[in-house]
Amino acid sequence: MDLSNITYQGPEYQADQEIESILPDNLISLLKQINGFIQFGGGLHVRGLCNEPEWHSLRAALFGENAIHKLYPSVEESDVPFAQDCVADQYLLRDRTVYKLFAETGELESLDFGLGSFLSAVSTNPVEFLGLEPLLQLQNQEQHLEPGLPQLRIYHSSSSSGASKPSNAARNSSDVAASSRLVLMLVL
């Protein structure tokens, strides 16, 4: 597993028996080596076992006021929201299988990967696998995401109506019709 392009490393691992008892052993092993991280300038954020910073805390994502399962009916309390991408789509472990939770719609999709295969797929082709085109567009404009700040939201706008609506489907430029334009917004 290649963990290159790391732009943030979490604080020192903080043992937490309550959380460790529900995590798969391979995630615990990873977090003991590097307690969560951000890759590709915000393309992937793997949460760590810590209390601070809260935005990096797996405990907050599992049990906090804004725990992922409290925000999305499709997420079970036993799901482990271990990561998110640049547009705040979540990656969950359910019975050792990685699922993708689309933040805008709440739709949950099995990726049919375990954790190791997921991280390998991310490393092999992060732009395609994670849909990093919006992040690359932001970086081409000499802007970047800061750790802990809001994620990107994608809007596509038809040139005829001018109306914008959120969309996760518009991640790839090939998904956007020629008469549409892609608008990136930081959500505050």
mmCIF file with all atom_site columns, C-alpha atoms in Angstrom:
data_model
loop_
_atom_site.group_PDB
_atom_site.id
_atom_site.type_symbol
_atom_site.label_atom_id
_atom_site.label_alt_id
_atom_site.label_comp_id
_atom_site.label_asym_id
_atom_site.label_entity_id
_atom_site.label_seq_id
_atom_site.pdbx_PDB_ins_code
_atom_site.Cartn_x
_atom_site.Cartn_y
_atom_site.Cartn_z
_atom_site.occupancy
_atom_site.B_iso_or_equiv
_atom_site.pdbx_formal_charge
_atom_site.auth_seq_id
_atom_site.auth_comp_id
_atom_site.auth_asym_id
_atom_site.auth_atom_id
_atom_site.pdbx_PDB_model_num
ATOM 1   C CA . MET A 1 1   ? 0.000   0.000  0.000   1.00 0.00 ? 1   MET A CA 1
ATOM 2   C CA . ASP A 1 2   ? 1.471   3.311  -1.119  1.00 0.00 ? 2   ASP A CA 1
ATOM 3   C CA . LEU A 1 3   ? 0.800   6.233  1.195   1.00 0.00 ? 3   LEU A CA 1
ATOM 4   C CA . SER A 1 4   ? 2.490   8.943  -0.845  1.00 0.00 ? 4   SER A CA 1
ATOM 5   C CA . ASN A 1 5   ? 1.271   12.508 -1.382  1.00 0.00 ? 5   ASN A CA 1
ATOM 6   C CA . ILE A 1 6   ? 0.398   12.929 2.302   1.00 0.00 ? 6   ILE A CA 1
ATOM 7   C CA . THR A 1 7   ? -0.244  16.585 3.037   1.00 0.00 ? 7   THR A CA 1
ATOM 8   C CA . TYR A 1 8   ? -1.347  16.184 6.682   1.00 0.00 ? 8   TYR A CA 1
ATOM 9   C CA . GLN A 1 9   ? -0.625  13.628 9.393   1.00 0.00 ? 9   GLN A CA 1
ATOM 10  C CA . GLY A 1 10  ? -2.812  13.241 12.436  1.00 0.00 ? 10  GLY A CA 1
ATOM 11  C CA . PRO A 1 11  ? -1.553  13.687 15.996  1.00 0.00 ? 11  PRO A CA 1
ATOM 12  C CA . GLU A 1 12  ? -0.055  10.874 18.031  1.00 0.00 ? 12  GLU A CA 1
ATOM 13  C CA . TYR A 1 13  ? -2.270  7.785  18.298  1.00 0.00 ? 13  TYR A CA 1
ATOM 14  C CA . GLN A 1 14  ? -4.523  7.953  21.359  1.00 0.00 ? 14  GLN A CA 1
ATOM 15  C CA . ALA A 1 15  ? -5.632  4.503  22.504  1.00 0.00 ? 15  ALA A CA 1
ATOM 16  C CA . ASP A 1 16  ? -9.403  4.355  22.897  1.00 0.00 ? 16  ASP A CA 1
ATOM 17  C CA . GLN A 1 17  ? -10.698 0.945  23.940  1.00 0.00 ? 17  GLN A CA 1
ATOM 18  C CA . GLU A 1 18  ? -14.326 1.795  23.130  1.00 0.00 ? 18  GLU A CA 1
ATOM 19  C CA . ILE A 1 19  ? -13.508 2.646  19.526  1.00 0.00 ? 19  ILE A CA 1
ATOM 20  C CA . GLU A 1 20  ? -10.787 0.030  19.095  1.00 0.00 ? 20  GLU A CA 1
ATOM 21  C CA . SER A 1 21  ? -13.326 -2.654 20.057  1.00 0.00 ? 21  SER A CA 1
ATOM 22  C CA . ILE A 1 22  ? -15.438 -1.837 16.977  1.00 0.00 ? 22  ILE A CA 1
ATOM 23  C CA . LEU A 1 23  ? -12.664 -1.239 14.429  1.00 0.00 ? 23  LEU A CA 1
ATOM 24  C CA . PRO A 1 24  ? -11.269 -3.953 12.174  1.00 0.00 ? 24  PRO A CA 1
ATOM 25  C CA . ASP A 1 25  ? -7.718  -4.947 13.066  1.00 0.00 ? 25  ASP A CA 1
ATOM 26  C CA . ASN A 1 26  ? -6.259  -3.682 9.771   1.00 0.00 ? 26  ASN A CA 1
ATOM 27  C CA . LEU A 1 27  ? -7.632  -0.160 10.409  1.00 0.00 ? 27  LEU A CA 1
ATOM 28  C CA . ILE A 1 28  ? -6.209  -0.178 13.948  1.00 0.00 ? 28  ILE A CA 1
ATOM 29  C CA . SER A 1 29  ? -2.853  -1.307 12.548  1.00 0.00 ? 29  SER A CA 1
ATOM 30  C CA . LEU A 1 30  ? -2.877  1.500  9.970   1.00 0.00 ? 30  LEU A CA 1
ATOM 31  C CA . LEU A 1 31  ? -3.806  4.134  12.570  1.00 0.00 ? 31  LEU A CA 1
ATOM 32  C CA . LYS A 1 32  ? -1.027  2.980  14.893  1.00 0.00 ? 32  LYS A CA 1
ATOM 33  C CA . GLN A 1 33  ? 1.445   3.544  12.031  1.00 0.00 ? 33  GLN A CA 1
ATOM 34  C CA . ILE A 1 34  ? 0.003   6.887  10.921  1.00 0.00 ? 34  ILE A CA 1
ATOM 35  C CA . ASN A 1 35  ? -2.916  8.201  12.942  1.00 0.00 ? 35  ASN A CA 1
ATOM 36  C CA . GLY A 1 36  ? -5.013  9.344  10.033  1.00 0.00 ? 36  GLY A CA 1
ATOM 37  C CA . PHE A 1 37  ? -3.888  11.542 7.184   1.00 0.00 ? 37  PHE A CA 1
ATOM 38  C CA . ILE A 1 38  ? -4.871  13.727 4.272   1.00 0.00 ? 38  ILE A CA 1
ATOM 39  C CA . GLN A 1 39  ? -3.622  12.808 0.811   1.00 0.00 ? 39  GLN A CA 1
ATOM 40  C CA . PHE A 1 40  ? -3.527  14.735 -2.459  1.00 0.00 ? 40  PHE A CA 1
ATOM 41  C CA . GLY A 1 41  ? -4.091  18.166 -0.919  1.00 0.00 ? 41  GLY A CA 1
ATOM 42  C CA . GLY A 1 42  ? -7.523  17.251 0.424   1.00 0.00 ? 42  GLY A CA 1
ATOM 43  C CA . GLY A 1 43  ? -8.494  14.485 -1.977  1.00 0.00 ? 43  GLY A CA 1
ATOM 44  C CA . LEU A 1 44  ? -8.775  11.869 0.761   1.00 0.00 ? 44  LEU A CA 1
ATOM 45  C CA . HIS A 1 45  ? -8.984  12.334 4.522   1.00 0.00 ? 45  HIS A CA 1
ATOM 46  C CA . VAL A 1 46  ? -8.600  9.229  6.697   1.00 0.00 ? 46  VAL A CA 1
ATOM 47  C CA . ARG A 1 47  ? -9.684  10.026 10.263  1.00 0.00 ? 47  ARG A CA 1
ATOM 48  C CA . GLY A 1 48  ? -7.569  9.170  13.298  1.00 0.00 ? 48  GLY A CA 1
ATOM 49  C CA . LEU A 1 49  ? -8.005  8.107  16.913  1.00 0.00 ? 49  LEU A CA 1
ATOM 50  C CA . CYS A 1 50  ? -7.768  11.419 18.728  1.00 0.00 ? 50  CYS A CA 1
ATOM 51  C CA . ASN A 1 51  ? -9.996  13.941 20.439  1.00 0.00 ? 51  ASN A CA 1
ATOM 52  C CA . GLU A 1 52  ? -8.429  16.996 18.807  1.00 0.00 ? 52  GLU A CA 1
ATOM 53  C CA . PRO A 1 53  ? -8.650  18.294 16.219  1.00 0.00 ? 53  PRO A CA 1
ATOM 54  C CA . GLU A 1 54  ? -12.326 17.333 16.199  1.00 0.00 ? 54  GLU A CA 1
ATOM 55  C CA . TRP A 1 55  ? -12.567 17.399 12.389  1.00 0.00 ? 55  TRP A CA 1
ATOM 56  C CA . HIS A 1 56  ? -9.953  14.599 12.340  1.00 0.00 ? 56  HIS A CA 1
ATOM 57  C CA . SER A 1 57  ? -11.500 12.555 15.148  1.00 0.00 ? 57  SER A CA 1
ATOM 58  C CA . LEU A 1 58  ? -12.950 9.160  14.349  1.00 0.00 ? 58  LEU A CA 1
ATOM 59  C CA . ARG A 1 59  ? -14.677 9.350  17.745  1.00 0.00 ? 59  ARG A CA 1
ATOM 60  C CA . ALA A 1 60  ? -16.521 12.526 16.686  1.00 0.00 ? 60  ALA A CA 1
ATOM 61  C CA . ALA A 1 61  ? -17.591 10.917 13.381  1.00 0.00 ? 61  ALA A CA 1
ATOM 62  C CA . LEU A 1 62  ? -18.862 7.855  15.268  1.00 0.00 ? 62  LEU A CA 1
ATOM 63  C CA . PHE A 1 63  ? -20.381 9.302  18.435  1.00 0.00 ? 63  PHE A CA 1
ATOM 64  C CA . GLY A 1 64  ? -20.310 13.104 18.245  1.00 0.00 ? 64  GLY A CA 1
ATOM 65  C CA . GLU A 1 65  ? -23.136 15.586 17.910  1.00 0.00 ? 65  GLU A CA 1
ATOM 66  C CA . ASN A 1 66  ? -22.826 15.370 14.119  1.00 0.00 ? 66  ASN A CA 1
ATOM 67  C CA . ALA A 1 67  ? -22.014 11.661 13.921  1.00 0.00 ? 67  ALA A CA 1
ATOM 68  C CA . ILE A 1 68  ? -22.427 10.425 10.363  1.00 0.00 ? 68  ILE A CA 1
ATOM 69  C CA . HIS A 1 69  ? -25.144 7.913  11.299  1.00 0.00 ? 69  HIS A CA 1
ATOM 70  C CA . LYS A 1 70  ? -27.188 10.760 12.829  1.00 0.00 ? 70  LYS A CA 1
ATOM 71  C CA . LEU A 1 71  ? -27.053 12.737 9.590   1.00 0.00 ? 71  LEU A CA 1
ATOM 72  C CA . TYR A 1 72  ? -27.889 9.981  7.098   1.00 0.00 ? 72  TYR A CA 1
ATOM 73  C CA . PRO A 1 73  ? -30.671 7.377  7.519   1.00 0.00 ? 73  PRO A CA 1
ATOM 74  C CA . SER A 1 74  ? -28.813 4.917  5.266   1.00 0.00 ? 74  SER A CA 1
ATOM 75  C CA . VAL A 1 75  ? -25.884 4.769  7.698   1.00 0.00 ? 75  VAL A CA 1
ATOM 76  C CA . GLU A 1 76  ? -26.062 2.300  10.542  1.00 0.00 ? 76  GLU A CA 1
ATOM 77  C CA . GLU A 1 77  ? -24.730 3.121  13.980  1.00 0.00 ? 77  GLU A CA 1
ATOM 78  C CA . SER A 1 78  ? -22.273 0.211  13.620  1.00 0.00 ? 78  SER A CA 1
ATOM 79  C CA . ASP A 1 79  ? -20.793 1.616  10.367  1.00 0.00 ? 79  ASP A CA 1
ATOM 80  C CA . VAL A 1 80  ? -17.298 3.085  10.720  1.00 0.00 ? 80  VAL A CA 1
ATOM 81  C CA . PRO A 1 81  ? -16.949 6.402  8.802   1.00 0.00 ? 81  PRO A CA 1
ATOM 82  C CA . PHE A 1 82  ? -13.188 6.183  8.462   1.00 0.00 ? 82  PHE A CA 1
ATOM 83  C CA . ALA A 1 83  ? -12.631 8.617  5.569   1.00 0.00 ? 83  ALA A CA 1
ATOM 84  C CA . GLN A 1 84  ? -14.033 11.293 3.287   1.00 0.00 ? 84  GLN A CA 1
ATOM 85  C CA . ASP A 1 85  ? -13.076 12.811 -0.044  1.00 0.00 ? 85  ASP A CA 1
ATOM 86  C CA . CYS A 1 86  ? -12.783 16.405 -1.251  1.00 0.00 ? 86  CYS A CA 1
ATOM 87  C CA . VAL A 1 87  ? -16.531 16.815 -1.778  1.00 0.00 ? 87  VAL A CA 1
ATOM 88  C CA . ALA A 1 88  ? -17.412 15.310 1.642   1.00 0.00 ? 88  ALA A CA 1
ATOM 89  C CA . ASP A 1 89  ? -18.546 11.934 0.334   1.00 0.00 ? 89  ASP A CA 1
ATOM 90  C CA . GLN A 1 90  ? -17.912 9.500  3.177   1.00 0.00 ? 90  GLN A CA 1
ATOM 91  C CA . TYR A 1 91  ? -16.226 6.113  3.113   1.00 0.00 ? 91  TYR A CA 1
ATOM 92  C CA . LEU A 1 92  ? -17.604 3.649  5.635   1.00 0.00 ? 92  LEU A CA 1
ATOM 93  C CA . LEU A 1 93  ? -16.587 0.209  6.772   1.00 0.00 ? 93  LEU A CA 1
ATOM 94  C CA . ARG A 1 94  ? -19.525 -2.160 7.171   1.00 0.00 ? 94  ARG A CA 1
ATOM 95  C CA . ASP A 1 95  ? -18.575 -5.746 7.947   1.00 0.00 ? 95  ASP A CA 1
ATOM 96  C CA . ARG A 1 96  ? -15.030 -5.057 6.675   1.00 0.00 ? 96  ARG A CA 1
ATOM 97  C CA . THR A 1 97  ? -16.382 -3.861 3.287   1.00 0.00 ? 97  THR A CA 1
ATOM 98  C CA . VAL A 1 98  ? -15.927 -0.241 2.151   1.00 0.00 ? 98  VAL A CA 1
ATOM 99  C CA . TYR A 1 99  ? -19.082 1.659  1.212   1.00 0.00 ? 99  TYR A CA 1
ATOM 100 C CA . LYS A 1 100 ? -19.300 5.100  -0.340  1.00 0.00 ? 100 LYS A CA 1
ATOM 101 C CA . LEU A 1 101 ? -21.887 7.490  1.070   1.00 0.00 ? 101 LEU A CA 1
ATOM 102 C CA . PHE A 1 102 ? -22.760 10.249 -1.401  1.00 0.00 ? 102 PHE A CA 1
ATOM 103 C CA . ALA A 1 103 ? -23.042 13.351 0.781   1.00 0.00 ? 103 ALA A CA 1
ATOM 104 C CA . GLU A 1 104 ? -25.544 15.220 -1.393  1.00 0.00 ? 104 GLU A CA 1
ATOM 105 C CA . THR A 1 105 ? -28.052 12.380 -1.774  1.00 0.00 ? 105 THR A CA 1
ATOM 106 C CA . GLY A 1 106 ? -27.412 10.035 1.146   1.00 0.00 ? 106 GLY A CA 1
ATOM 107 C CA . GLU A 1 107 ? -27.133 7.130  -1.291  1.00 0.00 ? 107 GLU A CA 1
ATOM 108 C CA . LEU A 1 108 ? -24.916 4.315  -0.056  1.00 0.00 ? 108 LEU A CA 1
ATOM 109 C CA . GLU A 1 109 ? -22.983 2.122  -2.500  1.00 0.00 ? 109 GLU A CA 1
ATOM 110 C CA . SER A 1 110 ? -20.808 -0.918 -1.760  1.00 0.00 ? 110 SER A CA 1
ATOM 111 C CA . LEU A 1 111 ? -17.402 -0.650 -3.405  1.00 0.00 ? 111 LEU A CA 1
ATOM 112 C CA . ASP A 1 112 ? -16.794 -4.392 -2.907  1.00 0.00 ? 112 ASP A CA 1
ATOM 113 C CA . PHE A 1 113 ? -13.355 -3.632 -1.438  1.00 0.00 ? 113 PHE A CA 1
ATOM 114 C CA . GLY A 1 114 ? -11.780 -4.228 1.917   1.00 0.00 ? 114 GLY A CA 1
ATOM 115 C CA . LEU A 1 115 ? -9.706  -1.451 3.475   1.00 0.00 ? 115 LEU A CA 1
ATOM 116 C CA . GLY A 1 116 ? -6.379  -2.541 1.943   1.00 0.00 ? 116 GLY A CA 1
ATOM 117 C CA . SER A 1 117 ? -7.827  -2.853 -1.563  1.00 0.00 ? 117 SER A CA 1
ATOM 118 C CA . PHE A 1 118 ? -9.574  0.503  -1.188  1.00 0.00 ? 118 PHE A CA 1
ATOM 119 C CA . LEU A 1 119 ? -6.339  2.284  -0.222  1.00 0.00 ? 119 LEU A CA 1
ATOM 120 C CA . SER A 1 120 ? -4.508  0.515  -3.037  1.00 0.00 ? 120 SER A CA 1
ATOM 121 C CA . ALA A 1 121 ? -7.132  1.656  -5.584  1.00 0.00 ? 121 ALA A CA 1
ATOM 122 C CA . VAL A 1 122 ? -6.865  5.206  -4.246  1.00 0.00 ? 122 VAL A CA 1
ATOM 123 C CA . SER A 1 123 ? -3.082  5.156  -4.636  1.00 0.00 ? 123 SER A CA 1
ATOM 124 C CA . THR A 1 124 ? -3.183  3.611  -8.121  1.00 0.00 ? 124 THR A CA 1
ATOM 125 C CA . ASN A 1 125 ? -5.474  6.230  -9.679  1.00 0.00 ? 125 ASN A CA 1
ATOM 126 C CA . PRO A 1 126 ? -6.670  8.832  -7.170  1.00 0.00 ? 126 PRO A CA 1
ATOM 127 C CA . VAL A 1 127 ? -8.104  11.251 -9.723  1.00 0.00 ? 127 VAL A CA 1
ATOM 128 C CA . GLU A 1 128 ? -10.422 8.694  -11.273 1.00 0.00 ? 128 GLU A CA 1
ATOM 129 C CA . PHE A 1 129 ? -11.176 6.599  -8.188  1.00 0.00 ? 129 PHE A CA 1
ATOM 130 C CA . LEU A 1 130 ? -11.968 9.540  -5.896  1.00 0.00 ? 130 LEU A CA 1
ATOM 131 C CA . GLY A 1 131 ? -13.245 11.917 -8.589  1.00 0.00 ? 131 GLY A CA 1
ATOM 132 C CA . LEU A 1 132 ? -10.646 14.587 -7.847  1.00 0.00 ? 132 LEU A CA 1
ATOM 133 C CA . GLU A 1 133 ? -11.350 16.734 -10.890 1.00 0.00 ? 133 GLU A CA 1
ATOM 134 C CA . PRO A 1 134 ? -13.007 19.486 -8.776  1.00 0.00 ? 134 PRO A CA 1
ATOM 135 C CA . LEU A 1 135 ? -9.971  19.587 -6.478  1.00 0.00 ? 135 LEU A CA 1
ATOM 136 C CA . LEU A 1 136 ? -7.613  19.735 -9.455  1.00 0.00 ? 136 LEU A CA 1
ATOM 137 C CA . GLN A 1 137 ? -9.637  22.595 -10.908 1.00 0.00 ? 137 GLN A CA 1
ATOM 138 C CA . LEU A 1 138 ? -9.359  24.447 -7.601  1.00 0.00 ? 138 LEU A CA 1
ATOM 139 C CA . GLN A 1 139 ? -5.608  23.795 -7.484  1.00 0.00 ? 139 GLN A CA 1
ATOM 140 C CA . ASN A 1 140 ? -5.247  25.019 -11.080 1.00 0.00 ? 140 ASN A CA 1
ATOM 141 C CA . GLN A 1 141 ? -6.741  28.285 -9.841  1.00 0.00 ? 141 GLN A CA 1
ATOM 142 C CA . GLU A 1 142 ? -3.886  28.371 -7.298  1.00 0.00 ? 142 GLU A CA 1
ATOM 143 C CA . GLN A 1 143 ? -6.246  27.680 -4.393  1.00 0.00 ? 143 GLN A CA 1
ATOM 144 C CA . HIS A 1 144 ? -6.233  24.778 -1.993  1.00 0.00 ? 144 HIS A CA 1
ATOM 145 C CA . LEU A 1 145 ? -8.203  23.123 0.786   1.00 0.00 ? 145 LEU A CA 1
ATOM 146 C CA . GLU A 1 146 ? -6.932  23.642 4.310   1.00 0.00 ? 146 GLU A CA 1
ATOM 147 C CA . PRO A 1 147 ? -7.218  20.730 6.746   1.00 0.00 ? 147 PRO A CA 1
ATOM 148 C CA . GLY A 1 148 ? -10.411 20.993 8.778   1.00 0.00 ? 148 GLY A CA 1
ATOM 149 C CA . LEU A 1 149 ? -12.068 23.581 6.556   1.00 0.00 ? 149 LEU A CA 1
ATOM 150 C CA . PRO A 1 150 ? -15.244 22.926 4.563   1.00 0.00 ? 150 PRO A CA 1
ATOM 151 C CA . GLN A 1 151 ? -15.165 20.610 1.592   1.00 0.00 ? 151 GLN A CA 1
ATOM 152 C CA . LEU A 1 152 ? -15.932 21.388 -2.028  1.00 0.00 ? 152 LEU A CA 1
ATOM 153 C CA . ARG A 1 153 ? -19.458 21.209 -3.375  1.00 0.00 ? 153 ARG A CA 1
ATOM 154 C CA . ILE A 1 154 ? -20.059 20.807 -7.073  1.00 0.00 ? 154 ILE A CA 1
ATOM 155 C CA . TYR A 1 155 ? -22.780 22.615 -8.945  1.00 0.00 ? 155 TYR A CA 1
ATOM 156 C CA . HIS A 1 156 ? -23.544 22.365 -12.583 1.00 0.00 ? 156 HIS A CA 1
ATOM 157 C CA . SER A 1 157 ? -25.462 25.026 -14.322 1.00 0.00 ? 157 SER A CA 1
ATOM 158 C CA . SER A 1 158 ? -27.262 24.822 -17.619 1.00 0.00 ? 158 SER A CA 1
ATOM 159 C CA . SER A 1 159 ? -26.353 27.801 -19.740 1.00 0.00 ? 159 SER A CA 1
ATOM 160 C CA . SER A 1 160 ? -29.954 28.090 -20.907 1.00 0.00 ? 160 SER A CA 1
ATOM 161 C CA . SER A 1 161 ? -31.649 28.265 -17.521 1.00 0.00 ? 161 SER A CA 1
ATOM 162 C CA . GLY A 1 162 ? -28.838 29.570 -15.347 1.00 0.00 ? 162 GLY A CA 1
ATOM 163 C CA . ALA A 1 163 ? -30.213 27.521 -12.453 1.00 0.00 ? 163 ALA A CA 1
ATOM 164 C CA . SER A 1 164 ? -27.709 25.680 -10.336 1.00 0.00 ? 164 SER A CA 1
ATOM 165 C CA . LYS A 1 165 ? -28.277 22.534 -8.381  1.00 0.00 ? 165 LYS A CA 1
ATOM 166 C CA . PRO A 1 166 ? -25.924 20.406 -6.320  1.00 0.00 ? 166 PRO A CA 1
ATOM 167 C CA . SER A 1 167 ? -24.678 17.272 -7.956  1.00 0.00 ? 167 SER A CA 1
ATOM 168 C CA . ASN A 1 168 ? -22.315 14.458 -7.162  1.00 0.00 ? 168 ASN A CA 1
ATOM 169 C CA . ALA A 1 169 ? -22.884 13.078 -10.644 1.00 0.00 ? 169 ALA A CA 1
ATOM 170 C CA . ALA A 1 170 ? -20.962 15.962 -12.209 1.00 0.00 ? 170 ALA A CA 1
ATOM 171 C CA . ARG A 1 171 ? -17.590 14.917 -10.801 1.00 0.00 ? 171 ARG A CA 1
ATOM 172 C CA . ASN A 1 172 ? -16.018 14.018 -14.123 1.00 0.00 ? 172 ASN A CA 1
ATOM 173 C CA . SER A 1 173 ? -15.841 16.649 -16.804 1.00 0.00 ? 173 SER A CA 1
ATOM 174 C CA . SER A 1 174 ? -17.164 14.037 -19.235 1.00 0.00 ? 174 SER A CA 1
ATOM 175 C CA . ASP A 1 175 ? -20.356 13.891 -17.143 1.00 0.00 ? 175 ASP A CA 1
ATOM 176 C CA . VAL A 1 176 ? -21.142 17.530 -17.790 1.00 0.00 ? 176 VAL A CA 1
ATOM 177 C CA . ALA A 1 177 ? -22.847 18.319 -21.059 1.00 0.00 ? 177 ALA A CA 1
ATOM 178 C CA . ALA A 1 178 ? -21.202 20.825 -23.350 1.00 0.00 ? 178 ALA A CA 1
ATOM 179 C CA . SER A 1 179 ? -23.991 23.303 -22.595 1.00 0.00 ? 179 SER A CA 1
ATOM 180 C CA . SER A 1 180 ? -23.288 23.148 -18.863 1.00 0.00 ? 180 SER A CA 1
ATOM 181 C CA . ARG A 1 181 ? -20.556 24.658 -16.809 1.00 0.00 ? 181 ARG A CA 1
ATOM 182 C CA . LEU A 1 182 ? -19.015 23.330 -13.650 1.00 0.00 ? 182 LEU A CA 1
ATOM 183 C CA . VAL A 1 183 ? -19.023 25.632 -10.646 1.00 0.00 ? 183 VAL A CA 1
ATOM 184 C CA . LEU A 1 184 ? -17.000 24.823 -7.533  1.00 0.00 ? 184 LEU A CA 1
ATOM 185 C CA . MET A 1 185 ? -17.969 26.327 -4.234  1.00 0.00 ? 185 MET A CA 1
ATOM 186 C CA . LEU A 1 186 ? -16.470 26.004 -0.790  1.00 0.00 ? 186 LEU A CA 1
ATOM 187 C CA . VAL A 1 187 ? -19.269 25.310 1.669   1.00 0.00 ? 187 VAL A CA 1
ATOM 188 C CA . LEU A 1 188 ? -18.919 27.347 4.849   1.00 0.00 ? 188 LEU A CA 1
#
